[in-house]
Amino acid sequence: MSSPPNIARLYDDHAPALFAFLRNLLRNETDTRDILQDLFVKLARRPNLLDGVRHERGFLLRLSHNAAIDLIRRRGARERNHEQLDRESASLFAASADPDTQVFREKLAEALGDLPTEQRAVVHLKLWENLTFDAIAETLQIPLNTAASRYRYGLDKLRERLRPIYDEIK
Amino acid sequence: MNSEFEKRMQSQSFREIPGQWRGEIMAEAAKWQSRPGSAPARHPTLRLLSDWLWPYPKAWAGLAAIWIVILAMNLADSDGRRQMANVNPPPSRAMLEALKEQQQMLARIFAPPAPIAAEPPKPSRPSRSEIRPLRRYV
């Protein structure tokens, strides 16, 4: 039996990435914090959870994704308005001193928010976690082709939405 | 190979995780970590099953409930059959003998008939031509 995981080390290594992923999926700061806390409590309660896991980050992203999808389903349509409000009030990306970059980030956050959750998850993992389609398929437990097509559709929509501002600041 | 557009998106950095969360989440995790028996060592199969069931607890609970109902109905049905068998006692010896006798009687009735002995040949009658001349002379 392996030694219990060092929760602080796991947090320092993975929490920033999990925060960005959950924040992008859920569009809600409180829900993101709740899921993140539940995840680390779960790791503390079950020290063997990471036994045999080859890629900690991938495994934690999968747990986070499952929890986020579960929460979204439970919430249902009743709280979609809440999501809309949150989308407008809190920024997904870091603030930038450069006005062009700032505008691009705001538009990108909006465009990402309009993607279906499953496309958003794939786009996030591909672009900001640099995962291969194989790794994305494994993380999200979907077929490889599905991962690739979700990325392509998602990227096409983003390109379409952001074309005017992208051409302007290029 | 990523396009310029993808590279541009990748270069956008996300907002950092709020600093105070670390302390709060670590404190919450520490509560559970220090509890004796809070992390029972489970069999890997159980862990795998738990991870598999965890995302859809309601769906799995519903499926389990359906199976329980089917099992209960199946058990109730087999109990009923057993009760039916108990209600009809085995036939008595006298009844069995009567039945055997009846079968033997039926066998006798429907048995193929014994072959009948061949009838002796009838004496041949004289033909008309033999009889007529006698009449003429009378």
PDB file of C-alpha atoms in Angstrom:
ATOM      1  CA  MET A   1       0.000   0.000   0.000  1.00  0.00           C
ATOM      2  CA  SER A   2       1.368   3.434  -0.906  1.00  0.00           C
ATOM      3  CA  SER A   3       1.701   6.334   1.546  1.00  0.00           C
ATOM      4  CA  PRO A   4      -1.238   8.775   1.770  1.00  0.00           C
ATOM      5  CA  PRO A   5      -1.045  11.561  -0.819  1.00  0.00           C
ATOM      6  CA  ASN A   6       0.302  14.902   0.273  1.00  0.00           C
ATOM      7  CA  ILE A   7      -2.793  17.046  -0.133  1.00  0.00           C
ATOM      8  CA  ALA A   8      -0.872  20.316  -0.003  1.00  0.00           C
ATOM      9  CA  ARG A   9       1.463  19.137  -2.754  1.00  0.00           C
ATOM     10  CA  LEU A  10      -1.484  17.994  -4.876  1.00  0.00           C
ATOM     11  CA  TYR A  11      -3.151  21.355  -4.352  1.00  0.00           C
ATOM     12  CA  ASP A  12      -0.080  23.349  -5.346  1.00  0.00           C
ATOM     13  CA  ASP A  13       0.536  21.187  -8.402  1.00  0.00           C
ATOM     14  CA  HIS A  14      -3.001  20.942  -9.743  1.00  0.00           C
ATOM     15  CA  ALA A  15      -5.458  23.349  -8.118  1.00  0.00           C
ATOM     16  CA  PRO A  16      -4.717  26.312 -10.459  1.00  0.00           C
ATOM     17  CA  ALA A  17      -5.382  24.165 -13.553  1.00  0.00           C
ATOM     18  CA  LEU A  18      -8.470  22.577 -11.985  1.00  0.00           C
ATOM     19  CA  PHE A  19      -9.735  26.020 -11.016  1.00  0.00           C
ATOM     20  CA  ALA A  20      -9.407  27.301 -14.593  1.00  0.00           C
ATOM     21  CA  PHE A  21     -11.068  24.188 -16.009  1.00  0.00           C
ATOM     22  CA  LEU A  22     -13.957  24.223 -13.532  1.00  0.00           C
ATOM     23  CA  ARG A  23     -14.380  27.970 -13.821  1.00  0.00           C
ATOM     24  CA  ASN A  24     -14.602  27.641 -17.590  1.00  0.00           C
ATOM     25  CA  LEU A  25     -17.099  24.777 -17.372  1.00  0.00           C
ATOM     26  CA  LEU A  26     -19.299  26.065 -14.578  1.00  0.00           C
ATOM     27  CA  ARG A  27     -19.040  29.829 -15.055  1.00  0.00           C
ATOM     28  CA  ASN A  28     -19.658  30.172 -11.364  1.00  0.00           C
ATOM     29  CA  GLU A  29     -17.110  30.989  -8.679  1.00  0.00           C
ATOM     30  CA  THR A  30     -19.035  29.450  -5.768  1.00  0.00           C
ATOM     31  CA  ASP A  31     -19.709  26.173  -7.563  1.00  0.00           C
ATOM     32  CA  THR A  32     -16.066  26.024  -8.640  1.00  0.00           C
ATOM     33  CA  ARG A  33     -14.919  26.419  -5.062  1.00  0.00           C
ATOM     34  CA  ASP A  34     -17.389  23.813  -3.777  1.00  0.00           C
ATOM     35  CA  ILE A  35     -16.282  21.218  -6.302  1.00  0.00           C
ATOM     36  CA  LEU A  36     -12.623  21.939  -5.716  1.00  0.00           C
ATOM     37  CA  GLN A  37     -13.085  21.567  -1.972  1.00  0.00           C
ATOM     38  CA  ASP A  38     -15.074  18.350  -2.385  1.00  0.00           C
ATOM     39  CA  LEU A  39     -12.313  16.983  -4.575  1.00  0.00           C
ATOM     40  CA  PHE A  40      -9.544  17.641  -2.065  1.00  0.00           C
ATOM     41  CA  VAL A  41     -11.670  16.380   0.824  1.00  0.00           C
ATOM     42  CA  LYS A  42     -12.254  13.234  -1.174  1.00  0.00           C
ATOM     43  CA  LEU A  43      -8.507  12.852  -1.701  1.00  0.00           C
ATOM     44  CA  ALA A  44      -7.948  13.296   2.030  1.00  0.00           C
ATOM     45  CA  ARG A  45     -10.646  10.789   2.952  1.00  0.00           C
ATOM     46  CA  ARG A  46      -9.511   8.190   0.464  1.00  0.00           C
ATOM     47  CA  PRO A  47      -5.717   8.116   0.395  1.00  0.00           C
ATOM     48  CA  ASN A  48      -5.754   5.147  -1.985  1.00  0.00           C
ATOM     49  CA  LEU A  49      -7.675   7.047  -4.635  1.00  0.00           C
ATOM     50  CA  LEU A  50      -4.529   7.861  -6.569  1.00  0.00           C
ATOM     51  CA  ASP A  51      -3.047   4.369  -6.338  1.00  0.00           C
ATOM     52  CA  GLY A  52      -2.153   3.102  -9.787  1.00  0.00           C
ATOM     53  CA  VAL A  53      -2.925   6.459 -11.415  1.00  0.00           C
ATOM     54  CA  ARG A  54      -0.295   7.265 -14.025  1.00  0.00           C
ATOM     55  CA  HIS A  55      -1.276  10.866 -14.766  1.00  0.00           C
ATOM     56  CA  GLU A  56      -2.415  12.711 -11.660  1.00  0.00           C
ATOM     57  CA  ARG A  57      -3.495  15.786 -13.614  1.00  0.00           C
ATOM     58  CA  GLY A  58      -5.604  13.795 -16.072  1.00  0.00           C
ATOM     59  CA  PHE A  59      -7.232  11.835 -13.281  1.00  0.00           C
ATOM     60  CA  LEU A  60      -8.049  14.949 -11.254  1.00  0.00           C
ATOM     61  CA  LEU A  61      -9.379  16.692 -14.357  1.00  0.00           C
ATOM     62  CA  ARG A  62     -11.631  13.683 -14.952  1.00  0.00           C
ATOM     63  CA  LEU A  63     -12.966  13.761 -11.378  1.00  0.00           C
ATOM     64  CA  SER A  64     -13.528  17.525 -11.679  1.00  0.00           C
ATOM     65  CA  HIS A  65     -15.295  17.140 -15.014  1.00  0.00           C
ATOM     66  CA  ASN A  66     -17.584  14.387 -13.671  1.00  0.00           C
ATOM     67  CA  ALA A  67     -18.467  16.495 -10.634  1.00  0.00           C
ATOM     68  CA  ALA A  68     -19.102  19.576 -12.799  1.00  0.00           C
ATOM     69  CA  ILE A  69     -21.342  17.677 -15.234  1.00  0.00           C
ATOM     70  CA  ASP A  70     -23.208  16.137 -12.325  1.00  0.00           C
ATOM     71  CA  LEU A  71     -23.769  19.589 -10.827  1.00  0.00           C
ATOM     72  CA  ILE A  72     -24.893  21.073 -14.158  1.00  0.00           C
ATOM     73  CA  ARG A  73     -27.429  18.244 -14.601  1.00  0.00           C
ATOM     74  CA  ARG A  74     -28.729  18.636 -11.057  1.00  0.00           C
ATOM     75  CA  ARG A  75     -29.072  22.351 -11.465  1.00  0.00           C
ATOM     76  CA  GLY A  76     -30.936  22.027 -14.763  1.00  0.00           C
ATOM     77  CA  ALA A  77     -32.649  24.894 -16.472  1.00  0.00           C
ATOM     78  CA  ARG A  78     -33.746  26.501 -13.206  1.00  0.00           C
ATOM     79  CA  GLU A  79     -30.422  28.119 -12.587  1.00  0.00           C
ATOM     80  CA  ARG A  80     -29.277  28.880 -16.091  1.00  0.00           C
ATOM     81  CA  ASN A  81     -30.121  32.496 -15.562  1.00  0.00           C
ATOM     82  CA  HIS A  82     -27.771  32.495 -12.614  1.00  0.00           C
ATOM     83  CA  GLU A  83     -25.031  31.242 -14.926  1.00  0.00           C
ATOM     84  CA  GLN A  84     -25.803  34.028 -17.369  1.00  0.00           C
ATOM     85  CA  LEU A  85     -25.466  36.638 -14.636  1.00  0.00           C
ATOM     86  CA  ASP A  86     -22.226  35.166 -13.404  1.00  0.00           C
ATOM     87  CA  ARG A  87     -20.836  35.072 -16.915  1.00  0.00           C
ATOM     88  CA  GLU A  88     -21.224  38.792 -17.123  1.00  0.00           C
ATOM     89  CA  SER A  89     -20.046  39.668 -13.648  1.00  0.00           C
ATOM     90  CA  ALA A  90     -16.828  37.702 -13.139  1.00  0.00           C
ATOM     91  CA  SER A  91     -14.001  37.463 -15.590  1.00  0.00           C
ATOM     92  CA  LEU A  92     -12.587  34.136 -16.646  1.00  0.00           C
ATOM     93  CA  PHE A  93      -9.233  35.470 -17.776  1.00  0.00           C
ATOM     94  CA  ALA A  94      -6.684  37.556 -15.964  1.00  0.00           C
ATOM     95  CA  ALA A  95      -6.984  41.294 -16.436  1.00  0.00           C
ATOM     96  CA  SER A  96      -4.551  42.744 -18.943  1.00  0.00           C
ATOM     97  CA  ALA A  97      -2.978  46.185 -19.080  1.00  0.00           C
ATOM     98  CA  ASP A  98      -3.122  46.084 -22.868  1.00  0.00           C
ATOM     99  CA  PRO A  99      -6.600  47.263 -23.975  1.00  0.00           C
ATOM    100  CA  ASP A 100      -6.607  45.090 -27.118  1.00  0.00           C
ATOM    101  CA  THR A 101      -5.724  41.979 -25.154  1.00  0.00           C
ATOM    102  CA  GLN A 102      -8.289  42.869 -22.519  1.00  0.00           C
ATOM    103  CA  VAL A 103     -11.040  43.220 -25.134  1.00  0.00           C
ATOM    104  CA  PHE A 104      -9.970  39.983 -26.798  1.00  0.00           C
ATOM    105  CA  ARG A 105     -10.073  38.160 -23.436  1.00  0.00           C
ATOM    106  CA  GLU A 106     -13.518  39.478 -22.642  1.00  0.00           C
ATOM    107  CA  LYS A 107     -14.850  38.452 -26.050  1.00  0.00           C
ATOM    108  CA  LEU A 108     -13.141  35.075 -25.786  1.00  0.00           C
ATOM    109  CA  ALA A 109     -14.711  34.472 -22.365  1.00  0.00           C
ATOM    110  CA  GLU A 110     -18.128  35.310 -23.800  1.00  0.00           C
ATOM    111  CA  ALA A 111     -17.626  33.112 -26.861  1.00  0.00           C
ATOM    112  CA  LEU A 112     -16.451  30.207 -24.705  1.00  0.00           C
ATOM    113  CA  GLY A 113     -19.513  30.663 -22.535  1.00  0.00           C
ATOM    114  CA  ASP A 114     -21.749  30.239 -25.562  1.00  0.00           C
ATOM    115  CA  LEU A 115     -20.227  26.895 -26.498  1.00  0.00           C
ATOM    116  CA  PRO A 116     -21.986  23.745 -25.326  1.00  0.00           C
ATOM    117  CA  THR A 117     -20.325  22.448 -22.156  1.00  0.00           C
ATOM    118  CA  GLU A 118     -18.940  19.327 -23.851  1.00  0.00           C
ATOM    119  CA  GLN A 119     -17.237  21.379 -26.602  1.00  0.00           C
ATOM    120  CA  ARG A 120     -15.957  23.859 -24.049  1.00  0.00           C
ATOM    121  CA  ALA A 121     -14.376  21.054 -22.021  1.00  0.00           C
ATOM    122  CA  VAL A 122     -12.541  19.674 -25.061  1.00  0.00           C
ATOM    123  CA  VAL A 123     -11.393  23.108 -26.246  1.00  0.00           C
ATOM    124  CA  HIS A 124     -10.107  23.927 -22.766  1.00  0.00           C
ATOM    125  CA  LEU A 125      -8.177  20.686 -22.379  1.00  0.00           C
ATOM    126  CA  LYS A 126      -6.665  21.009 -25.859  1.00  0.00           C
ATOM    127  CA  LEU A 127      -5.706  24.654 -25.724  1.00  0.00           C
ATOM    128  CA  TRP A 128      -4.902  25.328 -22.103  1.00  0.00           C
ATOM    129  CA  GLU A 129      -3.873  21.901 -20.838  1.00  0.00           C
ATOM    130  CA  ASN A 130      -2.093  20.943 -24.071  1.00  0.00           C
ATOM    131  CA  LEU A 131      -3.590  17.458 -23.970  1.00  0.00           C
ATOM    132  CA  THR A 132      -3.622  15.233 -27.038  1.00  0.00           C
ATOM    133  CA  PHE A 133      -6.965  13.992 -28.353  1.00  0.00           C
ATOM    134  CA  ASP A 134      -6.093  10.584 -26.920  1.00  0.00           C
ATOM    135  CA  ALA A 135      -5.600  12.069 -23.467  1.00  0.00           C
ATOM    136  CA  ILE A 136      -8.744  14.193 -23.801  1.00  0.00           C
ATOM    137  CA  ALA A 137     -10.757  11.136 -24.814  1.00  0.00           C
ATOM    138  CA  GLU A 138      -9.429   9.275 -21.788  1.00  0.00           C
ATOM    139  CA  THR A 139     -10.041  12.164 -19.414  1.00  0.00           C
ATOM    140  CA  LEU A 140     -13.587  12.825 -20.567  1.00  0.00           C
ATOM    141  CA  GLN A 141     -14.303   9.137 -21.237  1.00  0.00           C
ATOM    142  CA  ILE A 142     -15.426   9.735 -24.791  1.00  0.00           C
ATOM    143  CA  PRO A 143     -14.293   8.213 -28.117  1.00  0.00           C
ATOM    144  CA  LEU A 144     -11.256   9.745 -29.781  1.00  0.00           C
ATOM    145  CA  ASN A 145     -13.235  10.846 -32.851  1.00  0.00           C
ATOM    146  CA  THR A 146     -15.813  12.544 -30.638  1.00  0.00           C
ATOM    147  CA  ALA A 147     -13.062  14.491 -28.881  1.00  0.00           C
ATOM    148  CA  ALA A 148     -11.587  15.588 -32.226  1.00  0.00           C
ATOM    149  CA  SER A 149     -14.933  16.591 -33.728  1.00  0.00           C
ATOM    150  CA  ARG A 150     -16.005  18.487 -30.605  1.00  0.00           C
ATOM    151  CA  TYR A 151     -12.767  20.432 -30.760  1.00  0.00           C
ATOM    152  CA  ARG A 152     -13.194  21.210 -34.459  1.00  0.00           C
ATOM    153  CA  TYR A 153     -16.799  22.398 -34.018  1.00  0.00           C
ATOM    154  CA  GLY A 154     -15.901  24.398 -30.943  1.00  0.00           C
ATOM    155  CA  LEU A 155     -12.916  26.026 -32.591  1.00  0.00           C
ATOM    156  CA  ASP A 156     -14.959  26.896 -35.713  1.00  0.00           C
ATOM    157  CA  LYS A 157     -17.551  28.624 -33.564  1.00  0.00           C
ATOM    158  CA  LEU A 158     -14.907  30.561 -31.649  1.00  0.00           C
ATOM    159  CA  ARG A 159     -13.176  31.597 -34.854  1.00  0.00           C
ATOM    160  CA  GLU A 160     -16.471  32.759 -36.317  1.00  0.00           C
ATOM    161  CA  ARG A 161     -17.353  34.715 -33.194  1.00  0.00           C
ATOM    162  CA  LEU A 162     -13.943  36.281 -32.706  1.00  0.00           C
ATOM    163  CA  ARG A 163     -12.998  36.910 -36.321  1.00  0.00           C
ATOM    164  CA  PRO A 164     -13.821  40.644 -36.320  1.00  0.00           C
ATOM    165  CA  ILE A 165     -11.858  41.445 -33.188  1.00  0.00           C
ATOM    166  CA  TYR A 166      -9.050  39.044 -34.066  1.00  0.00           C
ATOM    167  CA  ASP A 167      -8.597  40.599 -37.519  1.00  0.00           C
ATOM    168  CA  GLU A 168      -8.646  44.046 -35.949  1.00  0.00           C
ATOM    169  CA  ILE A 169      -5.930  43.427 -33.353  1.00  0.00           C
ATOM    170  CA  LYS A 170      -3.756  41.043 -35.417  1.00  0.00           C
TER     171      LYS A 170
ATOM    172  CA  MET B   1       0.199  22.126 -35.738  1.00  0.00           C
ATOM    173  CA  ASN B   2      -1.764  24.893 -34.105  1.00  0.00           C
ATOM    174  CA  SER B   3      -2.978  27.809 -36.195  1.00  0.00           C
ATOM    175  CA  GLU B   4      -2.234  31.425 -35.381  1.00  0.00           C
ATOM    176  CA  PHE B   5      -5.713  31.747 -33.969  1.00  0.00           C
ATOM    177  CA  GLU B   6      -5.218  28.787 -31.629  1.00  0.00           C
ATOM    178  CA  LYS B   7      -1.850  30.148 -30.519  1.00  0.00           C
ATOM    179  CA  ARG B   8      -3.442  33.480 -29.806  1.00  0.00           C
ATOM    180  CA  MET B   9      -6.067  31.841 -27.617  1.00  0.00           C
ATOM    181  CA  GLN B  10      -3.495  29.682 -25.847  1.00  0.00           C
ATOM    182  CA  SER B  11      -1.523  32.764 -24.883  1.00  0.00           C
ATOM    183  CA  GLN B  12      -4.449  34.117 -22.857  1.00  0.00           C
ATOM    184  CA  SER B  13      -3.875  33.384 -19.186  1.00  0.00           C
ATOM    185  CA  PHE B  14      -6.677  32.504 -16.838  1.00  0.00           C
ATOM    186  CA  ARG B  15      -7.403  34.386 -13.692  1.00  0.00           C
ATOM    187  CA  GLU B  16      -5.499  32.947 -10.732  1.00  0.00           C
ATOM    188  CA  ILE B  17      -7.166  30.845  -8.096  1.00  0.00           C
ATOM    189  CA  PRO B  18      -8.078  33.044  -5.082  1.00  0.00           C
ATOM    190  CA  GLY B  19      -5.255  32.824  -2.545  1.00  0.00           C
ATOM    191  CA  GLN B  20      -7.454  32.335   0.509  1.00  0.00           C
ATOM    192  CA  TRP B  21      -8.990  29.189  -0.924  1.00  0.00           C
ATOM    193  CA  ARG B  22      -5.829  27.191  -0.257  1.00  0.00           C
ATOM    194  CA  GLY B  23      -5.985  27.672   3.499  1.00  0.00           C
ATOM    195  CA  GLU B  24      -9.728  27.012   3.640  1.00  0.00           C
ATOM    196  CA  ILE B  25      -9.632  23.907   1.474  1.00  0.00           C
ATOM    197  CA  MET B  26      -6.554  22.513   3.220  1.00  0.00           C
ATOM    198  CA  ALA B  27      -8.206  23.048   6.600  1.00  0.00           C
ATOM    199  CA  GLU B  28     -11.320  21.206   5.451  1.00  0.00           C
ATOM    200  CA  ALA B  29      -9.261  18.360   3.975  1.00  0.00           C
ATOM    201  CA  ALA B  30      -7.167  18.113   7.140  1.00  0.00           C
ATOM    202  CA  LYS B  31     -10.322  17.569   9.212  1.00  0.00           C
ATOM    203  CA  TRP B  32     -11.086  14.456   7.212  1.00  0.00           C
ATOM    204  CA  GLN B  33      -7.511  13.285   6.977  1.00  0.00           C
ATOM    205  CA  SER B  34      -7.091  13.313  10.767  1.00  0.00           C
ATOM    206  CA  ARG B  35     -10.286  11.366  11.425  1.00  0.00           C
ATOM    207  CA  PRO B  36      -9.454   7.774  12.290  1.00  0.00           C
ATOM    208  CA  GLY B  37     -11.275   5.375  10.056  1.00  0.00           C
ATOM    209  CA  SER B  38     -12.313   8.085   7.642  1.00  0.00           C
ATOM    210  CA  ALA B  39     -10.379   6.406   4.888  1.00  0.00           C
ATOM    211  CA  PRO B  40     -11.036   2.729   5.060  1.00  0.00           C
ATOM    212  CA  ALA B  41      -8.811   0.724   2.761  1.00  0.00           C
ATOM    213  CA  ARG B  42     -11.207  -0.625   0.172  1.00  0.00           C
ATOM    214  CA  HIS B  43     -10.786  -3.365  -2.319  1.00  0.00           C
ATOM    215  CA  PRO B  44      -9.697  -2.012  -5.747  1.00  0.00           C
ATOM    216  CA  THR B  45     -12.840  -3.497  -7.362  1.00  0.00           C
ATOM    217  CA  LEU B  46     -15.067  -1.614  -4.929  1.00  0.00           C
ATOM    218  CA  ARG B  47     -13.149   1.583  -5.610  1.00  0.00           C
ATOM    219  CA  LEU B  48     -13.487   1.103  -9.356  1.00  0.00           C
ATOM    220  CA  LEU B  49     -17.213   0.432  -8.957  1.00  0.00           C
ATOM    221  CA  SER B  50     -17.619   3.524  -6.824  1.00  0.00           C
ATOM    222  CA  ASP B  51     -15.785   5.713  -9.349  1.00  0.00           C
ATOM    223  CA  TRP B  52     -17.924   4.257 -12.095  1.00  0.00           C
ATOM    224  CA  LEU B  53     -21.238   4.758 -10.287  1.00  0.00           C
ATOM    225  CA  TRP B  54     -20.408   8.103  -8.785  1.00  0.00           C
ATOM    226  CA  PRO B  55     -21.270  10.377 -11.759  1.00  0.00           C
ATOM    227  CA  TYR B  56     -24.854   9.027 -12.106  1.00  0.00           C
ATOM    228  CA  PRO B  57     -26.034   7.929  -8.656  1.00  0.00           C
ATOM    229  CA  LYS B  58     -29.746   8.451  -9.396  1.00  0.00           C
ATOM    230  CA  ALA B  59     -29.667   6.438 -12.607  1.00  0.00           C
ATOM    231  CA  TRP B  60     -27.901   3.527 -10.932  1.00  0.00           C
ATOM    232  CA  ALA B  61     -30.205   3.671  -7.905  1.00  0.00           C
ATOM    233  CA  GLY B  62     -33.216   3.553 -10.247  1.00  0.00           C
ATOM    234  CA  LEU B  63     -31.791   0.569 -12.078  1.00  0.00           C
ATOM    235  CA  ALA B  64     -31.094  -1.202  -8.782  1.00  0.00           C
ATOM    236  CA  ALA B  65     -34.689  -0.511  -7.644  1.00  0.00           C
ATOM    237  CA  ILE B  66     -36.079  -2.027 -10.866  1.00  0.00           C
ATOM    238  CA  TRP B  67     -33.986  -5.155 -10.349  1.00  0.00           C
ATOM    239  CA  ILE B  68     -35.154  -5.456  -6.744  1.00  0.00           C
ATOM    240  CA  VAL B  69     -38.801  -5.247  -7.893  1.00  0.00           C
ATOM    241  CA  ILE B  70     -38.180  -7.901 -10.579  1.00  0.00           C
ATOM    242  CA  LEU B  71     -36.475 -10.152  -8.022  1.00  0.00           C
ATOM    243  CA  ALA B  72     -39.326  -9.685  -5.529  1.00  0.00           C
ATOM    244  CA  MET B  73     -41.919 -10.519  -8.196  1.00  0.00           C
ATOM    245  CA  ASN B  74     -39.939 -13.568  -9.210  1.00  0.00           C
ATOM    246  CA  LEU B  75     -39.685 -14.779  -5.606  1.00  0.00           C
ATOM    247  CA  ALA B  76     -43.395 -14.190  -5.001  1.00  0.00           C
ATOM    248  CA  ASP B  77     -44.218 -16.192  -8.121  1.00  0.00           C
ATOM    249  CA  SER B  78     -42.054 -19.152  -7.113  1.00  0.00           C
ATOM    250  CA  ASP B  79     -43.626 -19.113  -3.583  1.00  0.00           C
ATOM    251  CA  GLY B  80     -47.070 -19.276  -5.158  1.00  0.00           C
ATOM    252  CA  ARG B  81     -46.062 -22.243  -7.262  1.00  0.00           C
ATOM    253  CA  ARG B  82     -44.700 -24.021  -4.205  1.00  0.00           C
ATOM    254  CA  GLN B  83     -47.953 -23.347  -2.310  1.00  0.00           C
ATOM    255  CA  MET B  84     -49.978 -24.746  -5.208  1.00  0.00           C
ATOM    256  CA  ALA B  85     -47.887 -27.894  -5.043  1.00  0.00           C
ATOM    257  CA  ASN B  86     -48.534 -28.198  -1.299  1.00  0.00           C
ATOM    258  CA  VAL B  87     -52.320 -27.751  -1.740  1.00  0.00           C
ATOM    259  CA  ASN B  88     -52.564 -30.827  -4.033  1.00  0.00           C
ATOM    260  CA  PRO B  89     -51.361 -33.846  -1.967  1.00  0.00           C
ATOM    261  CA  PRO B  90     -49.885 -36.867  -3.776  1.00  0.00           C
ATOM    262  CA  PRO B  91     -52.510 -39.468  -4.947  1.00  0.00           C
ATOM    263  CA  SER B  92     -53.383 -42.283  -2.521  1.00  0.00           C
ATOM    264  CA  ARG B  93     -52.495 -45.954  -3.102  1.00  0.00           C
ATOM    265  CA  ALA B  94     -56.125 -46.912  -3.755  1.00  0.00           C
ATOM    266  CA  MET B  95     -56.398 -44.178  -6.352  1.00  0.00           C
ATOM    267  CA  LEU B  96     -53.229 -45.392  -8.039  1.00  0.00           C
ATOM    268  CA  GLU B  97     -54.569 -48.957  -8.168  1.00  0.00           C
ATOM    269  CA  ALA B  98     -57.882 -47.790  -9.598  1.00  0.00           C
ATOM    270  CA  LEU B  99     -56.010 -45.803 -12.190  1.00  0.00           C
ATOM    271  CA  LYS B 100     -53.871 -48.806 -13.109  1.00  0.00           C
ATOM    272  CA  GLU B 101     -56.977 -50.978 -13.440  1.00  0.00           C
ATOM    273  CA  GLN B 102     -58.600 -48.370 -15.638  1.00  0.00           C
ATOM    274  CA  GLN B 103     -55.516 -48.264 -17.862  1.00  0.00           C
ATOM    275  CA  GLN B 104     -55.520 -52.050 -18.206  1.00  0.00           C
ATOM    276  CA  MET B 105     -59.215 -52.029 -19.145  1.00  0.00           C
ATOM    277  CA  LEU B 106     -58.600 -49.385 -21.770  1.00  0.00           C
ATOM    278  CA  ALA B 107     -55.699 -51.385 -23.106  1.00  0.00           C
ATOM    279  CA  ARG B 108     -57.974 -54.453 -23.436  1.00  0.00           C
ATOM    280  CA  ILE B 109     -60.663 -52.455 -25.237  1.00  0.00           C
ATOM    281  CA  PHE B 110     -58.323 -50.893 -27.715  1.00  0.00           C
ATOM    282  CA  ALA B 111     -56.137 -53.960 -28.234  1.00  0.00           C
ATOM    283  CA  PRO B 112     -56.152 -55.250 -31.870  1.00  0.00           C
ATOM    284  CA  PRO B 113     -58.752 -58.147 -32.398  1.00  0.00           C
ATOM    285  CA  ALA B 114     -57.534 -61.780 -32.518  1.00  0.00           C
ATOM    286  CA  PRO B 115     -57.303 -63.148 -36.075  1.00  0.00           C
ATOM    287  CA  ILE B 116     -60.618 -64.938 -37.112  1.00  0.00           C
ATOM    288  CA  ALA B 117     -60.402 -68.554 -38.471  1.00  0.00           C
ATOM    289  CA  ALA B 118     -60.935 -68.844 -42.272  1.00  0.00           C
ATOM    290  CA  GLU B 119     -64.502 -69.800 -43.347  1.00  0.00           C
ATOM    291  CA  PRO B 120     -64.786 -73.253 -45.060  1.00  0.00           C
ATOM    292  CA  PRO B 121     -65.419 -72.974 -48.811  1.00  0.00           C
ATOM    293  CA  LYS B 122     -69.155 -73.176 -49.782  1.00  0.00           C
ATOM    294  CA  PRO B 123     -70.203 -76.162 -51.976  1.00  0.00           C
ATOM    295  CA  SER B 124     -70.360 -75.027 -55.557  1.00  0.00           C
ATOM    296  CA  ARG B 125     -73.885 -74.834 -57.025  1.00  0.00           C
ATOM    297  CA  PRO B 126     -74.652 -76.450 -60.423  1.00  0.00           C
ATOM    298  CA  SER B 127     -74.749 -74.047 -63.300  1.00  0.00           C
ATOM    299  CA  ARG B 128     -78.076 -73.166 -65.038  1.00  0.00           C
ATOM    300  CA  SER B 129     -77.172 -75.156 -68.149  1.00  0.00           C
ATOM    301  CA  GLU B 130     -76.803 -78.246 -66.017  1.00  0.00           C
ATOM    302  CA  ILE B 131     -80.220 -77.702 -64.339  1.00  0.00           C
ATOM    303  CA  ARG B 132     -82.395 -76.931 -67.484  1.00  0.00           C
ATOM    304  CA  PRO B 133     -82.318 -80.304 -69.269  1.00  0.00           C
ATOM    305  CA  LEU B 134     -83.637 -81.973 -66.161  1.00  0.00           C
ATOM    306  CA  ARG B 135     -86.750 -79.721 -66.192  1.00  0.00           C
ATOM    307  CA  ARG B 136     -87.543 -80.488 -69.842  1.00  0.00           C
ATOM    308  CA  TYR B 137     -87.868 -84.192 -69.206  1.00  0.00           C
ATOM    309  CA  VAL B 138     -90.162 -83.917 -66.222  1.00  0.00           C
TER     310      VAL B 138
END
